[in-house]
Coordinates of C-alpha atoms and ligand atoms in Angstrom, one line a residue:
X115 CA 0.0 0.0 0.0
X116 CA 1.3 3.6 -0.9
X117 CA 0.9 6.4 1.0
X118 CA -1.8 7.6 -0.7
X119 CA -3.4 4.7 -0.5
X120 CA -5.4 4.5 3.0
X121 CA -7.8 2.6 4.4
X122 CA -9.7 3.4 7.7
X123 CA -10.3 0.8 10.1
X124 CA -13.3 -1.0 10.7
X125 CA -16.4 1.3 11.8
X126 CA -14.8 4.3 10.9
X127 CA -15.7 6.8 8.8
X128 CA -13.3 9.4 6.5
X129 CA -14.0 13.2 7.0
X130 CA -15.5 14.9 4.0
X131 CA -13.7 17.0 2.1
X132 CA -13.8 20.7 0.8
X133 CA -12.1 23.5 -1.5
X134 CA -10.4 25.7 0.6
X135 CA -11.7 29.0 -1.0
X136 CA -12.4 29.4 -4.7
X137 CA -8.5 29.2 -5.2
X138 CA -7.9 27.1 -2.4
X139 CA -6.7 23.4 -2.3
X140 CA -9.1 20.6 -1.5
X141 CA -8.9 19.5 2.2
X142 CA -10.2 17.3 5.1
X143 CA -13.5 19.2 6.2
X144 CA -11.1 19.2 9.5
X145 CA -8.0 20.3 10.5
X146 CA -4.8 19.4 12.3
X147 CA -3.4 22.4 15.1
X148 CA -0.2 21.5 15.6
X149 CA 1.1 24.0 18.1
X150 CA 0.6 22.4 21.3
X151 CA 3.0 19.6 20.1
X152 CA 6.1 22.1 20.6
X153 CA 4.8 24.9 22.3
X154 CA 2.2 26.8 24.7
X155 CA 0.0 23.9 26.6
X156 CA 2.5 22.5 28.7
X157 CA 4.8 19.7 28.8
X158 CA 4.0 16.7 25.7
X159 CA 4.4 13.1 25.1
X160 CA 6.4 13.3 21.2
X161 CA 5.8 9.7 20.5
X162 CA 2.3 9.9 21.1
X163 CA 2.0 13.5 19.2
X164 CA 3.4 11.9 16.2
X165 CA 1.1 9.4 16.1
X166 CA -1.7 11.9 16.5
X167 CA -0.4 13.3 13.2
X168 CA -0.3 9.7 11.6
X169 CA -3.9 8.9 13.4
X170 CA -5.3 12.1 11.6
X171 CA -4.0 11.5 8.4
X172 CA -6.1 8.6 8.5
X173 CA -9.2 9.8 9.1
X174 CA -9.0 12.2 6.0
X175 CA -7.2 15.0 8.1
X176 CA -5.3 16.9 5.0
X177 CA -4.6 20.4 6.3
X178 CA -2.0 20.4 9.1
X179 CA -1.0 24.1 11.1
X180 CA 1.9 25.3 12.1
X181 CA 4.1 28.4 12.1
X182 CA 7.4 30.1 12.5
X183 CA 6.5 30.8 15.9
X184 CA 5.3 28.1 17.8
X185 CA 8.6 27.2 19.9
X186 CA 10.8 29.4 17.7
X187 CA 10.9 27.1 14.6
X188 CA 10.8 23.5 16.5
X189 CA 7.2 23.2 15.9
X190 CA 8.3 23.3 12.0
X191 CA 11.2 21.0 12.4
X192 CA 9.0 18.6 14.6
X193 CA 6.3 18.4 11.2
X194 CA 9.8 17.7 8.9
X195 CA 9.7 14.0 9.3
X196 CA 5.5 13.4 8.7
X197 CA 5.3 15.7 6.0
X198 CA 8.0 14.0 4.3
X199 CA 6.7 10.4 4.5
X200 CA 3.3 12.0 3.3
X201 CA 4.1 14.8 1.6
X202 CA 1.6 14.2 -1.6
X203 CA -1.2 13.9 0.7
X204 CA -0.7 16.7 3.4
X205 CA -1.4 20.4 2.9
X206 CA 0.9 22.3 4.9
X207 CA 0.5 25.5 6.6
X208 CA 2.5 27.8 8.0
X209 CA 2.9 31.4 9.0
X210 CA 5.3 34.4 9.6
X211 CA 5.2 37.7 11.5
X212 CA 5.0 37.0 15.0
X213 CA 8.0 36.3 17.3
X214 CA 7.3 34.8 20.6
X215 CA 9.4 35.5 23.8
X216 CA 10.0 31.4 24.2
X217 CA 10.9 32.7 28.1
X218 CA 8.0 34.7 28.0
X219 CA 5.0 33.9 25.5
X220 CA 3.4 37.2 26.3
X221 CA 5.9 39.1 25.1
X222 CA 5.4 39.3 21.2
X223 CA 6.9 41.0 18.2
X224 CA 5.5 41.4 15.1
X225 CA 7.1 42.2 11.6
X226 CA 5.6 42.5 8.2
X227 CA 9.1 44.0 6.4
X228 CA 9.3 42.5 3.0
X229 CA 13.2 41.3 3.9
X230 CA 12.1 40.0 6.7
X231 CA 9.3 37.5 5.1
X232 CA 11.8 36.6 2.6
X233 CA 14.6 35.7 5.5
X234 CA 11.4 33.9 7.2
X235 CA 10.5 32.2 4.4
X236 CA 13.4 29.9 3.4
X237 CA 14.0 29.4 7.3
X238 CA 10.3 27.8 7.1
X239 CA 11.0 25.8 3.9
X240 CA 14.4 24.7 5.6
X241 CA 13.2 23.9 8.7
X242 CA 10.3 22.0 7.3
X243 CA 12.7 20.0 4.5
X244 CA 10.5 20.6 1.6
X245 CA 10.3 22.9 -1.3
X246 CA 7.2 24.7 -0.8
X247 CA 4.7 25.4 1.6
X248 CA 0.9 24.7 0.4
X249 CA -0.5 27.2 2.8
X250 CA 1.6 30.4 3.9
X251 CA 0.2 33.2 6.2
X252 CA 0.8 36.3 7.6
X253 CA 0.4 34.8 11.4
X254 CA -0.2 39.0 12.6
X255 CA -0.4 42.6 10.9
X256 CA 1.7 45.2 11.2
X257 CA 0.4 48.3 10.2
X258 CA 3.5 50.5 10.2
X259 CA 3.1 47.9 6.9
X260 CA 0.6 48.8 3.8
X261 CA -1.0 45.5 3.4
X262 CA -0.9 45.8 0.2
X263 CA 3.4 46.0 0.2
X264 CA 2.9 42.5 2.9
X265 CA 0.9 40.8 0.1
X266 CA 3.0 41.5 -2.7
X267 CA 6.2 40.0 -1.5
X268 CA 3.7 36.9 -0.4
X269 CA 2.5 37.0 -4.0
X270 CA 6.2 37.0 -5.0
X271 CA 7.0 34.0 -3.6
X272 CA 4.2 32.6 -5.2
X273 CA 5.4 33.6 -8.1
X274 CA 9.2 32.2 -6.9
X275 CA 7.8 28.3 -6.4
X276 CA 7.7 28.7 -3.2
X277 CA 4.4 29.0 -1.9
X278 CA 1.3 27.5 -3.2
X279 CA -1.6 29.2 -1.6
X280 CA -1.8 32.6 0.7
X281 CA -3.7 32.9 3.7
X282 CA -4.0 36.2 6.3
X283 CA -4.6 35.6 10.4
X284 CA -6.1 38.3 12.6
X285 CA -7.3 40.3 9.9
X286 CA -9.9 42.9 9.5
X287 CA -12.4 42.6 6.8
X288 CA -10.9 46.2 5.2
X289 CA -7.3 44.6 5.1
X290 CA -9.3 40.8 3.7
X291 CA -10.5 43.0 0.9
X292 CA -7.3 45.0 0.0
X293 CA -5.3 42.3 0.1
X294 CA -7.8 40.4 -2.1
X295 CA -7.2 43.3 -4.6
X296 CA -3.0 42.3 -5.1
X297 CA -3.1 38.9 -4.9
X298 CA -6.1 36.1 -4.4
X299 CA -6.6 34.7 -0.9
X300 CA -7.3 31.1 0.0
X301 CA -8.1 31.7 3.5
X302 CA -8.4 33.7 6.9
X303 CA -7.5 31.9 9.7
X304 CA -8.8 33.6 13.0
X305 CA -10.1 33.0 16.1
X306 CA -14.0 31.3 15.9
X307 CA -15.7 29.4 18.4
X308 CA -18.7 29.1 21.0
X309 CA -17.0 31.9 23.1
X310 CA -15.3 33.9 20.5
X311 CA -17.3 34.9 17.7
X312 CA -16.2 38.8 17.0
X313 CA -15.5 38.3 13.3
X314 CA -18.7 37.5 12.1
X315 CA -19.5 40.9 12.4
X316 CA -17.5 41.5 9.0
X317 CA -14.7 39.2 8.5
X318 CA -16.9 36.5 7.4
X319 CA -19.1 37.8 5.1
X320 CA -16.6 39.4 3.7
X321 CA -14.7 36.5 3.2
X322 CA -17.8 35.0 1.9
X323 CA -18.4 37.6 -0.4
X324 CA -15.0 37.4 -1.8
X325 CA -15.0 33.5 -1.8
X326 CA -12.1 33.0 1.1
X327 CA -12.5 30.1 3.3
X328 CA -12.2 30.3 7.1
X329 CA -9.8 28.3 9.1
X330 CA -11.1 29.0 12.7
X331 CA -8.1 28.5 15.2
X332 CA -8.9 27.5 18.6
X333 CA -12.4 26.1 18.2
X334 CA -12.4 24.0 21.4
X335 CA -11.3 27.7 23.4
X336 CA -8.0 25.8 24.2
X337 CA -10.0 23.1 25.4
X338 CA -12.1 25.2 27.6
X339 CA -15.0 24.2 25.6
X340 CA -14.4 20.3 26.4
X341 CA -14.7 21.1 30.2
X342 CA -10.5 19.4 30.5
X343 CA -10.1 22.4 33.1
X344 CA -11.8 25.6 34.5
X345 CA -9.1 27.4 36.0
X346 CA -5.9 27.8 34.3
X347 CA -3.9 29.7 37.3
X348 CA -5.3 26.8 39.3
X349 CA -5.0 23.5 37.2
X350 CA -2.1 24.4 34.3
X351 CA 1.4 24.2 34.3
X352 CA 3.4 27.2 35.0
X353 CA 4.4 27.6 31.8
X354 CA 0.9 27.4 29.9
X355 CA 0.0 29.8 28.0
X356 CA -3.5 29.9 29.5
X357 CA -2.6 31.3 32.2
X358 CA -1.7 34.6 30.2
X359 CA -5.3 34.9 29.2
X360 CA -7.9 36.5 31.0
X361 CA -11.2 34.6 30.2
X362 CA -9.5 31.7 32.2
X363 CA -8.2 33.1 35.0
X364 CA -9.3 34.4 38.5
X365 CA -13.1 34.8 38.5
X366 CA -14.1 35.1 35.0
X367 CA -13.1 31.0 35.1
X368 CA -16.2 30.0 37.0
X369 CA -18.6 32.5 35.6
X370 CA -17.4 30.8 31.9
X371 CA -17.4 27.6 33.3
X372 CA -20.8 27.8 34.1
X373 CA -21.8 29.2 30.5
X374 CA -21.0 25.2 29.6
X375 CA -24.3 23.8 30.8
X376 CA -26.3 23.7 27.3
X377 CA -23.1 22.8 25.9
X378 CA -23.6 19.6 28.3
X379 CA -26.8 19.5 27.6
X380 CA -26.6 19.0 24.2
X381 CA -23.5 16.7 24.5
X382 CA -25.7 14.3 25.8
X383 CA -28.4 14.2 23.8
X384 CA -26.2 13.2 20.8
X385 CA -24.4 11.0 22.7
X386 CA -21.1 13.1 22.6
X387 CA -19.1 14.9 24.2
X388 CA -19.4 19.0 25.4
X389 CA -16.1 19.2 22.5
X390 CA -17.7 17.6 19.5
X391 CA -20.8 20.0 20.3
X392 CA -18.2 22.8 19.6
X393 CA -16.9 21.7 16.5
X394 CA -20.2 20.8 15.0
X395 CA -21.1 24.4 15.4
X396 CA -18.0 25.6 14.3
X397 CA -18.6 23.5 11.4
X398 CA -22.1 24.5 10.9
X399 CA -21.5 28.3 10.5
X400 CA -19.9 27.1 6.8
X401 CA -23.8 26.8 6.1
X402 CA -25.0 30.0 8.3
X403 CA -22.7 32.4 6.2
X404 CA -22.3 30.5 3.3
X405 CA -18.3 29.8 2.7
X406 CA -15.9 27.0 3.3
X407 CA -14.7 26.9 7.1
X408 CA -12.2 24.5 8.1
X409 CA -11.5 24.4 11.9
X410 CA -7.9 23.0 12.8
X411 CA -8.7 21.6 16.6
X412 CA -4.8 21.4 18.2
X413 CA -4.2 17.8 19.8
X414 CA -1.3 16.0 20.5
X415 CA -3.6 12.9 21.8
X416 CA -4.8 10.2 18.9
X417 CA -8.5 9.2 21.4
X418 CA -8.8 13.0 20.7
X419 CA -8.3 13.4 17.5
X420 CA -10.6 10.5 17.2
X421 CA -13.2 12.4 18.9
X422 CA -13.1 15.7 16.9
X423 CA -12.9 14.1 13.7
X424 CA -15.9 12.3 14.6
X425 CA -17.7 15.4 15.1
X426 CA -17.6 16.2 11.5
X427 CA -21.2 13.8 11.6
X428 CA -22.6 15.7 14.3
X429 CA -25.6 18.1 12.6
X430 CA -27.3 20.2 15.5
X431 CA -30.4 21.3 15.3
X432 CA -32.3 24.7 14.9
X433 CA -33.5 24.7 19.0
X434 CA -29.6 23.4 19.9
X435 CA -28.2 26.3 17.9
X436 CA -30.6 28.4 19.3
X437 CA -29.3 27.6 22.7
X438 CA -26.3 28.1 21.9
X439 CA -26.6 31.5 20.5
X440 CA -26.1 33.4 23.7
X441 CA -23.0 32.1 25.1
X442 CA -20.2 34.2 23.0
X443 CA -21.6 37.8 24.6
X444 CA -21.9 36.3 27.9
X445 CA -17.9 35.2 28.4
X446 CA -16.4 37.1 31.1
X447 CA -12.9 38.3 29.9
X448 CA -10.8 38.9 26.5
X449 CA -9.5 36.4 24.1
X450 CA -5.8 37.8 24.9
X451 CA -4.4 40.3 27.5
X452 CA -3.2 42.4 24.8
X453 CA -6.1 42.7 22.1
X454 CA -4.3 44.7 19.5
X455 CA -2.6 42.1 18.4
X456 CA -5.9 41.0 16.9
X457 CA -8.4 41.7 14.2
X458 CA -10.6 43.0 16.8
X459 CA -8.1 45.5 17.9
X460 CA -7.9 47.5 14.3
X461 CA -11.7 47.6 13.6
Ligands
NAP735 N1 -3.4 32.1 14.0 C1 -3.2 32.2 15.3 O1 -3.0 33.3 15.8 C2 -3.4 31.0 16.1 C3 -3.6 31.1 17.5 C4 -3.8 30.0 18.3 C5 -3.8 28.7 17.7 N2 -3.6 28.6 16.3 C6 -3.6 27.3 15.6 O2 -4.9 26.7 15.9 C7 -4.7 25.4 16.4 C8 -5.8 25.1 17.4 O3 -6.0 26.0 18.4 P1 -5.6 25.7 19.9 O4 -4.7 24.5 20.0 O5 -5.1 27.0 20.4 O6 -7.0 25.5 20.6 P2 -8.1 24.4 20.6 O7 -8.0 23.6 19.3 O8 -9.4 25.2 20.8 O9 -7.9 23.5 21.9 C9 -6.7 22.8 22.0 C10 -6.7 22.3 23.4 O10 -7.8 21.4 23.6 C11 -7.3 20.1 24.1 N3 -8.2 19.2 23.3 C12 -8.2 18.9 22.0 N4 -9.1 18.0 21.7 C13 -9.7 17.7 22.9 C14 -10.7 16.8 23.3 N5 -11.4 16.0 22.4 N6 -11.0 16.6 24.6 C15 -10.4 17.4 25.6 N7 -9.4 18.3 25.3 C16 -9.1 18.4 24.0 C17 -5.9 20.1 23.7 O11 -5.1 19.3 24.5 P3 -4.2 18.0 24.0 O12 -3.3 18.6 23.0 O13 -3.6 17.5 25.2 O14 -5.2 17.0 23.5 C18 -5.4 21.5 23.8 O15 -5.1 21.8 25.1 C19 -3.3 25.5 17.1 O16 -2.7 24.2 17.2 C20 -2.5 26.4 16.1 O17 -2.1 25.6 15.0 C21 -3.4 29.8 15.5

């Protein structure tokens, strides 16, 4: 048997599969986030991470996410290895722009200098051992930057071999649209979820309009959504990330915690779990708005990847969406404690 060639095991069932925007590639209807493997969420088992990636790949999980970032380039050099073994059948994304204390994630640079993407991008391509990357984004904006300069040199190394596809995180629907206008975009990849849902109030539907997929990062809320922990000053390693943001800390934990019960309740009357509840609504705003929206759920466990993939099947109804409509403007504290790093911080 090839690599392309795979079978899934008894009682399973492949993901479907999408275009990734009108220019986009085709993907798994879910993606991989691979961050946590290197970087962020505490300390992880590498054995067992890699055979998350191989578990995915399995169930029809094409689009894997990384980024310059995530541990200062060992996320990337941890990918090297799968990608290669696979590399016809993953689509591989990765980002530049942000640098990330690794002694202190909160404290974050960004850079959108045309020299600098082109240093960042053979570092990528080297780190990752392969000749181009299917999916490269601009991970943050800088607006000391004209978009429109950013998305050129992207569109250069388009034009260079390089890069396949171009994607933009954290953006505002007026930067979506002029970078549109230099060079077509496959996707935005920002934060979407029960508890964060700030872009639909123009990044969607003007991604929509302009036929650019969604890739919503963080669709479990770091796993908040699952119900794994409630309090990250009180139940996370020291060096989590979580603990740097404020919906999980202090008191806004157990007022968001609580915010979980039709979440629950829902779980259980599909038989799942409070996660998959949260990626089948992810999922179903591709139908709500009307464009292609990919989530990438981070795991570094194969049971879990398991159990989000399988959520793919999970249609809720109009009275389940309907309970869930309130929860996003009830969460107690910000996505980040320094908003304007994001999208949300320019509009
Ligand atoms: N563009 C950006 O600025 C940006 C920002 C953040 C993240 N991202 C990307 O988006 C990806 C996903 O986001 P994320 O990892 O931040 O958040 P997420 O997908 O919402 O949640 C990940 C967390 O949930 C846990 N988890 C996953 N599946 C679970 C399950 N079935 N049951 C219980 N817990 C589960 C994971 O733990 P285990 O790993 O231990 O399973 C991890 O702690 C990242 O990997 C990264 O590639 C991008």
């Amino acid at each position: 048997m090839t690599s392309t060639e795979r079978t899934p095991q008894a009682g399973e069932q492949r993901i479907s599969t999408v275009e990734l925007g009108s220019n986009g590639p085709v993907v798994g209807i879910q993606g991989l986030g691979c961050m946590g493997m290197s970087f962020a969420y505490g300390p992880t088992d590498a054995d067992e991470a890699r055979a998350t990636l191989e578990r995915a790949l399995e169930l029809g999980v094409t689009l894997y996410d990384t980024a310059d970032a995530y541990g200062s380039g060992e996320n990337e050099k941890f990918l090297a290895p799968f990608v290669k073994a696979h590399r016809d059948e993953v689509v591989l994304a990765t980002k530049f722009a942000l640098g990330i204390d690794p002694s202190d994630p909160t404290k974050r640079t960004i850079n959108n200098d045309p020299a600098y993407i082109r240093t960042c991008i053979d570092a990528s391509l080297q780190r990752l051992d392969v000749d181009s990357i299917d999916l490269y984004y601009m991970h943050r904006r800088d607006p000391k930057v004209p978009i429109e300069e950013t998305v050129g040199v992207m569109a250069e190394l388009v034009a260079a071999g390089k890069v396949k596809h171009l994607g933009l995180s954290e953006v505002t629907a007026d930067e979506l649209r002029a970078a549109q206008a230099v060079h077509p975009i496959a996707a935005v990849q920002s934060e979407w979820s029960l508890f964060s849902r700030d872009i639909e109030q123009s990044v969607v539907p003007t991604a929509a309009e302009l036929g650019v997929a969604l890739v919503p990062y963080s669709p479990l809320g770091r796993g908040f959504l699952t119900g794994a922990f409630v309090s990250a000053d009180k139940e996370l390693s020291a060096n989590d990330f979580r603990r740097q943001q404020p919906r999980f800390t202090g008191d806004n934990a157990a007022v968001n915690a609580a915010l979980l019960a039709p979440v629950r309740q829902i779980a259980e009357a599909h038989g799942a779990t409070p996660g998959q509840v949260a990626l089948a609504w992810v999922q179903r705003q591709a139908q709500t708005f009307g464009l292609p929206v990919v989530a990438i759920p981070g795991t570094r466990k194969r049971s879990r990847v398991e159990e989000n993939t399988a959520a793919t099947h999970i249609a809720l109804t109009d009275e389940e969406l309907a309970l869930l409509e309130p929860i996003a403007s009830q969460v107690s504290g910000d996505r980040y404690a320094d908003m304007t790093f994001t999208s949300a911080g320019r509009e």
